[in-house]
Amino acid sequence: MVNLLPKPIKRKIRFDYYLRLTAGAFFVCAIVILMGIALLIPSYLFARNEAETSTRYVASIQEKTELQQRGGVQASIALLAERLKIIKEYNRQPVTAHILSRLEGRLPSRVTLQKIGVRFTAPGEGDILISGFAETRNGLLEYAQALQKESIFAGVVVPVSQLSLDRDIDFSLSFAFTVTP
């Protein structure tokens, strides 16, 4: 087959052909790129949303961990404070035992103690309230004098109203104590 067209027209047709081919290729590439962008936008939005969710999740885990650590520290401090309180109470126990042994050691056979109250006002110091029953007035006076002779007790006084009876006397005495370690 022989082309009968003159050369300048052939070149122009060839140029137009390649121009249209190139324009068509650019147009097809543009459509492919636009379709790719359109199809990738939902994936991009989903990935961005997942990244934000992951960031918030990591932040909440870190906050929760910090709160648990703070809570653990606070629980440890509370536990130590409670143990310290218990230890302080045990430190007072020998003082109370010492006071009770002194009260019981001076107790005559004709006097019975029914209630003993010990209140600490400072370490080694406090007040005592004892109540009980004495068979005779002399038994009550003997017990009060024996307590007055103890160096740790101060202010042991028998009220006159409790000495009005000769027998079967209900009494109550209140006085201070000081125990030096």
Coordinates of N, CA and C in Angstrom, one line a residue:
M1 N 0.8 -1.1 0.0 CA 0.0 0.0 0.0 C 0.9 1.2 0.0
V2 N 0.5 2.1 -0.8 CA 1.4 3.3 -1.0 C 0.5 4.5 -0.6
N3 N 1.2 5.3 0.1 CA 0.6 6.5 0.6 C 0.8 7.6 -0.4
L4 N -0.2 8.2 -0.9 CA -0.2 9.1 -2.0 C -0.2 10.6 -1.5
L5 N -0.3 10.8 -0.2 CA -0.3 12.1 0.3 C 1.1 12.8 0.3
P6 N 1.1 14.1 0.1 CA 2.4 14.7 0.1 C 3.0 14.7 1.5
K7 N 4.3 14.8 1.5 CA 5.1 14.7 2.8 C 4.7 15.7 3.9
P8 N 4.4 17.0 3.6 CA 4.0 17.9 4.7 C 2.7 17.5 5.3
I9 N 1.8 17.0 4.5 CA 0.5 16.6 5.0 C 0.7 15.3 5.9
K10 N 1.6 14.4 5.4 CA 1.8 13.2 6.1 C 2.4 13.6 7.5
R11 N 3.3 14.5 7.5 CA 3.9 14.9 8.8 C 2.8 15.5 9.7
K12 N 2.0 16.3 9.1 CA 1.0 17.0 9.9 C 0.0 15.9 10.5
I13 N -0.4 14.9 9.7 CA -1.3 13.9 10.2 C -0.6 13.1 11.2
R14 N 0.7 12.7 11.0 CA 1.5 12.0 12.0 C 1.6 12.8 13.3
F15 N 1.9 14.1 13.2 CA 1.9 14.9 14.4 C 0.6 15.0 15.1
D16 N -0.5 15.2 14.4 CA -1.8 15.2 15.0 C -2.1 13.8 15.6
Y17 N -1.7 12.7 15.0 CA -1.9 11.4 15.5 C -1.2 11.2 16.9
Y18 N 0.1 11.6 16.9 CA 0.8 11.5 18.1 C 0.3 12.4 19.2
L19 N -0.1 13.6 18.8 CA -0.6 14.6 19.7 C -1.9 14.0 20.4
R20 N -2.8 13.4 19.6 CA -4.0 12.9 20.1 C -3.7 11.6 21.0
L21 N -2.7 10.8 20.5 CA -2.4 9.7 21.3 C -1.8 10.1 22.7
T22 N -0.9 11.1 22.7 CA -0.4 11.6 23.9 C -1.5 12.2 24.8
A23 N -2.4 13.0 24.2 CA -3.4 13.6 25.0 C -4.4 12.5 25.5
G24 N -4.6 11.5 24.7 CA -5.5 10.4 25.2 C -4.8 9.7 26.4
A25 N -3.5 9.5 26.2 CA -2.7 8.8 27.3 C -2.7 9.6 28.6
F26 N -2.5 11.0 28.4 CA -2.6 11.8 29.6 C -4.0 11.8 30.2
F27 N -5.0 11.8 29.4 CA -6.4 11.8 29.8 C -6.7 10.5 30.6
V28 N -6.2 9.4 30.0 CA -6.4 8.1 30.7 C -5.6 8.0 32.0
C29 N -4.4 8.5 32.0 CA -3.6 8.6 33.2 C -4.3 9.5 34.3
A30 N -4.8 10.6 33.9 CA -5.5 11.5 34.8 C -6.7 10.8 35.4
I31 N -7.5 10.1 34.6 CA -8.6 9.4 35.1 C -8.2 8.3 36.0
V32 N -7.2 7.6 35.7 CA -6.7 6.5 36.6 C -6.2 7.1 37.9
I33 N -5.5 8.2 37.9 CA -5.0 8.9 39.1 C -6.2 9.4 39.9
L34 N -7.1 10.0 39.3 CA -8.3 10.5 40.0 C -9.1 9.3 40.6
M35 N -9.3 8.3 39.9 CA -10.0 7.1 40.5 C -9.2 6.5 41.6
G36 N -7.9 6.5 41.5 CA -7.0 5.9 42.6 C -7.2 6.8 43.8
I37 N -7.1 8.1 43.6 CA -7.3 9.0 44.8 C -8.7 8.8 45.4
A38 N -9.7 8.8 44.5 CA -11.1 8.6 45.0 C -11.2 7.3 45.8
L39 N -10.5 6.2 45.4 CA -10.6 5.0 46.1 C -9.7 4.9 47.3
L40 N -8.7 5.7 47.4 CA -7.8 5.8 48.5 C -8.2 6.7 49.6
I41 N -9.1 7.6 49.4 CA -9.6 8.6 50.4 C -10.2 7.9 51.6
P42 N -11.1 6.9 51.4 CA -11.7 6.2 52.5 C -10.6 5.5 53.3
S43 N -9.7 4.9 52.7 CA -8.6 4.2 53.4 C -7.8 5.1 54.2
Y44 N -7.5 6.3 53.6 CA -6.7 7.3 54.3 C -7.5 7.8 55.6
L45 N -8.8 8.1 55.4 CA -9.6 8.6 56.5 C -9.7 7.5 57.6
F46 N -9.8 6.2 57.2 CA -9.9 5.1 58.2 C -8.6 5.0 58.9
A47 N -7.5 5.1 58.2 CA -6.1 5.0 58.8 C -5.9 6.2 59.8
R48 N -6.3 7.4 59.4 CA -6.1 8.5 60.3 C -7.0 8.3 61.5
N49 N -8.2 7.9 61.4 CA -9.1 7.6 62.5 C -8.5 6.6 63.4
E50 N -7.9 5.5 62.9 CA -7.3 4.5 63.6 C -6.1 5.0 64.4
A51 N -5.3 5.9 63.7 CA -4.1 6.5 64.4 C -4.5 7.3 65.6
E52 N -5.6 8.1 65.4 CA -6.1 8.9 66.5 C -6.6 8.1 67.7
T53 N -7.3 7.0 67.3 CA -7.8 6.1 68.3 C -6.7 5.4 69.1
S54 N -5.7 5.0 68.3 CA -4.5 4.4 69.0 C -3.8 5.4 69.9
T55 N -3.7 6.6 69.5 CA -3.0 7.6 70.3 C -3.8 7.8 71.6
R56 N -5.2 7.9 71.5 CA -6.0 8.1 72.7 C -5.9 6.9 73.6
Y57 N -5.9 5.7 73.0 CA -5.8 4.5 73.7 C -4.5 4.4 74.5
V58 N -3.4 4.8 73.9 CA -2.1 4.8 74.5 C -2.1 5.8 75.7
A59 N -2.6 7.0 75.4 CA -2.7 8.0 76.5 C -3.5 7.5 77.6
S60 N -4.7 6.9 77.4 CA -5.5 6.4 78.5 C -4.8 5.3 79.3
I61 N -4.1 4.4 78.6 CA -3.3 3.4 79.3 C -2.3 4.0 80.1
Q62 N -1.5 5.0 79.6 CA -0.5 5.6 80.4 C -1.1 6.3 81.6
E63 N -2.3 7.0 81.4 CA -2.9 7.7 82.6 C -3.4 6.6 83.6
K64 N -4.0 5.5 83.1 CA -4.4 4.5 84.0 C -3.3 3.9 84.8
T65 N -2.2 3.7 84.1 CA -1.0 3.2 84.8 C -0.5 4.1 85.8
E66 N -0.4 5.4 85.5 CA 0.0 6.4 86.5 C -1.0 6.4 87.7
L67 N -2.3 6.4 87.4 CA -3.2 6.3 88.5 C -3.1 5.1 89.4
Q68 N -2.8 4.0 88.7 CA -2.6 2.7 89.5 C -1.3 2.8 90.3
Q69 N -0.3 3.4 89.7 CA 0.9 3.6 90.5 C 0.7 4.5 91.7
R70 N 0.0 5.7 91.4 CA -0.4 6.6 92.5 C -1.2 5.9 93.6
G71 N -2.2 5.1 93.1 CA -3.1 4.4 94.0 C -2.3 3.4 94.8
G72 N -1.3 2.7 94.1 CA -0.4 1.7 94.8 C 0.4 2.4 95.9
V73 N 0.9 3.6 95.5 CA 1.8 4.4 96.5 C 0.9 4.8 97.7
Q74 N -0.3 5.3 97.4 CA -1.2 5.7 98.4 C -1.6 4.6 99.3
A75 N -1.9 3.4 98.7 CA -2.2 2.2 99.5 C -1.0 1.8 100.4
S76 N 0.2 1.9 99.8 CA 1.4 1.5 100.6 C 1.6 2.5 101.8
I77 N 1.3 3.8 101.5 CA 1.4 4.8 102.6 C 0.4 4.5 103.6
A78 N -0.8 4.2 103.2 CA -1.9 4.0 104.2 C -1.6 2.7 105.0
L79 N -1.0 1.7 104.3 CA -0.6 0.5 105.0 C 0.5 0.7 106.0
L80 N 1.5 1.5 105.6 CA 2.5 1.9 106.6 C 2.0 2.7 107.7
A81 N 1.1 3.6 107.5 CA 0.5 4.4 108.5 C -0.2 3.5 109.5
E82 N -1.0 2.6 109.0 CA -1.7 1.7 109.9 C -0.7 0.8 110.7
R83 N 0.3 0.3 110.1 CA 1.3 -0.5 110.8 C 2.0 0.4 111.9
L84 N 2.3 1.6 111.6 CA 2.9 2.5 112.5 C 2.0 2.7 113.7
K85 N 0.7 2.9 113.4 CA -0.3 3.1 114.5 C -0.4 1.8 115.4
I86 N -0.3 0.7 114.8 CA -0.4 -0.6 115.5 C 0.9 -0.7 116.4
I87 N 2.0 -0.4 115.8 CA 3.3 -0.4 116.6 C 3.2 0.5 117.8
K88 N 2.7 1.7 117.5 CA 2.6 2.7 118.7 C 1.7 2.1 119.8
E89 N 0.6 1.4 119.4 CA -0.3 0.8 120.4 C 0.4 -0.3 121.1
Y90 N 1.2 -1.1 120.4 CA 2.0 -2.1 121.1 C 3.0 -1.5 122.0
N91 N 3.6 -0.3 121.7 CA 4.5 0.3 122.6 C 3.9 0.8 123.9
R92 N 2.6 1.1 123.8 CA 1.9 1.5 125.1 C 1.6 0.3 125.9
Q93 N 1.5 -0.9 125.4 CA 1.0 -2.0 126.1 C 1.9 -2.3 127.4
P94 N 3.2 -2.3 127.3 CA 4.0 -2.6 128.5 C 3.7 -1.5 129.6
V95 N 3.5 -0.3 129.2 CA 3.1 0.7 130.2 C 1.8 0.4 130.9
T96 N 0.8 0.0 130.1 CA -0.5 -0.4 130.7 C -0.3 -1.6 131.6
A97 N 0.4 -2.6 131.2 CA 0.7 -3.8 132.0 C 1.4 -3.4 133.3
H98 N 2.3 -2.5 133.2 CA 3.1 -2.1 134.4 C 2.1 -1.4 135.4
I99 N 1.3 -0.6 134.9 CA 0.3 0.2 135.8 C -0.6 -0.8 136.4
L100 N -1.2 -1.8 135.6 CA -2.1 -2.7 136.2 C -1.5 -3.6 137.2
S101 N -0.2 -4.0 137.0 CA 0.5 -4.8 138.0 C 0.7 -4.1 139.3
R102 N 0.9 -2.8 139.2 CA 1.1 -2.0 140.4 C -0.3 -1.8 141.1
L103 N -1.4 -1.6 140.4 CA -2.7 -1.5 141.0 C -3.1 -2.9 141.7
E104 N -2.8 -4.0 141.0 CA -3.1 -5.3 141.6 C -2.2 -5.7 142.7
G105 N -0.9 -5.3 142.6 CA 0.0 -5.7 143.6 C -0.3 -5.1 145.0
R106 N -0.9 -3.9 145.0 CA -1.2 -3.3 146.3 C -2.6 -3.6 146.8
L107 N -3.3 -4.4 146.1 CA -4.8 -4.7 146.4 C -4.9 -5.6 147.6
P108 N -5.6 -5.1 148.7 CA -5.8 -5.9 149.8 C -6.9 -7.0 149.6
S109 N -7.0 -8.0 150.4 CA -8.0 -9.0 150.2 C -9.4 -8.6 150.4
R110 N -9.6 -7.5 151.1 CA -10.9 -7.0 151.4 C -11.5 -6.0 150.4
V111 N -10.7 -5.8 149.3 CA -11.1 -4.8 148.2 C -11.1 -5.6 146.9
T112 N -12.2 -5.3 146.2 CA -12.3 -6.0 144.8 C -12.5 -4.8 143.8
L113 N -11.6 -4.9 142.7 CA -11.8 -3.9 141.7 C -12.7 -4.5 140.6
Q114 N -13.6 -3.6 140.2 CA -14.6 -4.0 139.2 C -14.3 -3.4 137.8
K115 N -13.9 -2.2 137.8 CA -13.6 -1.5 136.5 C -12.3 -0.7 136.6
I116 N -11.5 -0.7 135.6 CA -10.3 0.1 135.5 C -10.3 0.8 134.2
G117 N -10.1 2.1 134.2 CA -10.0 2.9 132.9 C -8.7 3.6 132.9
V118 N -7.9 3.4 131.8 CA -6.6 4.1 131.6 C -6.7 5.0 130.4
R119 N -6.4 6.2 130.6 CA -6.4 7.2 129.4 C -5.0 7.9 129.4
F120 N -4.4 7.8 128.2 CA -3.0 8.4 128.0 C -3.2 9.8 127.6
T121 N -2.5 10.7 128.2 CA -2.5 12.1 127.8 C -1.3 12.5 127.1
A122 N -0.2 11.7 127.3 CA 1.1 11.9 126.7 C 1.8 10.5 126.8
P123 N 2.9 10.3 126.1 CA 3.6 9.1 126.3 C 4.1 8.9 127.7
G124 N 3.6 7.9 128.4 CA 4.0 7.6 129.7 C 3.3 8.3 130.8
E125 N 2.3 9.1 130.4 CA 1.5 9.9 131.3 C 0.0 9.7 131.0
G126 N -0.8 9.9 132.1 CA -2.3 9.8 131.8 C -3.0 9.8 133.1
D127 N -4.3 9.4 133.0 CA -5.2 9.3 134.2 C -5.8 7.9 134.3
I128 N -6.1 7.6 135.5 CA -6.7 6.3 135.8 C -8.0 6.5 136.6
L129 N -9.0 5.7 136.3 CA -10.2 5.7 137.0 C -10.5 4.2 137.4
I130 N -10.5 4.0 138.7 CA -10.8 2.6 139.2 C -12.1 2.7 140.0
S131 N -12.9 1.6 139.9 CA -14.1 1.5 140.7 C -14.2 0.1 141.2
G132 N -14.8 -0.1 142.4 CA -14.8 -1.4 142.9 C -15.7 -1.5 144.2
F133 N -15.4 -2.5 145.0 CA -16.1 -2.8 146.2 C -15.2 -3.1 147.3
A134 N -15.4 -2.4 148.5 CA -14.5 -2.7 149.7 C -15.5 -3.2 150.8
E135 N -15.0 -4.3 151.4 CA -15.8 -4.8 152.5 C -15.9 -3.9 153.7
T136 N -14.7 -3.2 154.0 CA -14.7 -2.3 155.1 C -14.1 -1.0 154.8
R137 N -14.3 0.0 155.6 CA -13.7 1.3 155.4 C -12.2 1.2 155.5
N138 N -11.7 0.5 156.5 CA -10.3 0.3 156.7 C -9.6 -0.3 155.5
G139 N -10.2 -1.3 154.8 CA -9.7 -1.9 153.6 C -9.5 -0.9 152.5
L140 N -10.5 0.0 152.3 CA -10.5 1.1 151.3 C -9.4 2.1 151.6
L141 N -9.3 2.5 152.9 CA -8.2 3.4 153.3 C -6.8 2.8 153.1
E142 N -6.7 1.5 153.5 CA -5.4 0.8 153.3 C -5.0 0.8 151.9
Y143 N -6.0 0.5 151.0 CA -5.6 0.5 149.5 C -5.2 1.9 149.0
A144 N -6.0 2.9 149.4 CA -5.7 4.3 149.0 C -4.3 4.7 149.5
Q145 N -3.9 4.3 150.7 CA -2.6 4.7 151.2 C -1.5 3.9 150.5
A146 N -1.8 2.6 150.2 CA -0.8 1.9 149.4 C -0.6 2.5 148.0
L147 N -1.6 3.0 147.4 CA -1.5 3.6 146.1 C -0.7 4.9 146.2
Q148 N -0.9 5.6 147.3 CA -0.2 6.9 147.5 C 1.3 6.7 147.7
K149 N 1.7 5.5 148.2 CA 3.1 5.3 148.4 C 3.8 4.9 147.0
E150 N 3.0 4.5 146.1 CA 3.6 4.2 144.7 C 4.1 5.5 144.1
S151 N 5.3 5.5 143.6 CA 5.8 6.7 143.0 C 5.2 7.1 141.6
I152 N 4.6 6.1 141.0 CA 4.1 6.5 139.6 C 2.7 7.1 139.7
F153 N 2.0 6.9 140.9 CA 0.7 7.5 141.0 C 0.7 8.8 141.8
A154 N -0.1 9.8 141.3 CA -0.2 11.1 142.0 C -1.6 11.5 142.2
G155 N -1.9 12.1 143.3 CA -3.3 12.6 143.5 C -4.3 11.6 143.9
V156 N -3.9 10.5 144.6 CA -4.8 9.5 145.0 C -5.5 10.0 146.3
V157 N -6.8 10.2 146.2 CA -7.6 10.8 147.3 C -8.9 10.0 147.4
V158 N -9.3 9.6 148.6 CA -10.6 8.9 148.7 C -11.6 10.0 149.1
P159 N -12.7 10.2 148.3 CA -13.7 11.1 148.6 C -14.3 10.8 150.0
V160 N -14.7 11.8 150.7 CA -15.3 11.6 152.1 C -16.6 10.9 151.9
S161 N -17.3 11.2 150.9 CA -18.7 10.6 150.7 C -18.6 9.1 150.7
Q162 N -17.4 8.5 150.2 CA -17.3 7.1 150.1 C -16.9 6.5 151.5
L163 N -16.6 7.3 152.4 CA -16.2 6.8 153.7 C -17.3 6.9 154.8
S164 N -18.5 7.2 154.3 CA -19.6 7.4 155.2 C -20.1 6.0 155.8
L165 N -19.9 5.0 155.0 CA -20.3 3.6 155.5 C -19.2 2.9 156.1
D166 N -19.5 2.0 157.1 CA -18.4 1.2 157.7 C -18.2 -0.1 156.8
R167 N -19.2 -0.6 156.2 CA -19.1 -1.9 155.5 C -19.7 -1.8 154.1
D168 N -19.3 -2.7 153.2 CA -19.9 -2.8 151.9 C -19.9 -1.5 151.1
I169 N -18.7 -1.0 150.9 CA -18.6 0.4 150.3 C -18.3 0.2 148.8
D170 N -19.1 0.8 148.0 CA -18.8 1.0 146.5 C -18.0 2.3 146.4
F171 N -16.8 2.1 145.7 CA -16.0 3.3 145.6 C -15.5 3.5 144.2
S172 N -15.0 4.7 143.9 CA -14.4 5.0 142.7 C -13.3 6.1 142.9
L173 N -12.1 5.8 142.4 CA -10.9 6.7 142.6 C -10.4 7.1 141.3
S174 N -10.0 8.4 141.2 CA -9.5 8.9 140.0 C -8.2 9.6 140.3
F175 N -7.1 9.3 139.6 CA -5.8 9.9 139.9 C -4.9 9.8 138.6
A176 N -3.8 10.5 138.7 CA -2.9 10.6 137.5 C -1.7 9.6 137.7
F177 N -1.1 9.3 136.6 CA 0.1 8.4 136.7 C 1.2 9.0 135.8
T178 N 2.4 8.7 136.1 CA 3.6 9.1 135.3 C 4.5 7.9 135.3
V179 N 4.8 7.3 134.2 CA 5.8 6.2 134.1 C 6.9 6.7 133.2
T180 N 8.1 6.7 133.8 CA 9.3 7.1 133.1 C 9.9 5.8 132.5
P181 N 10.3 5.9 131.2 CA 10.8 4.7 130.5 C 12.2 4.3 131.0

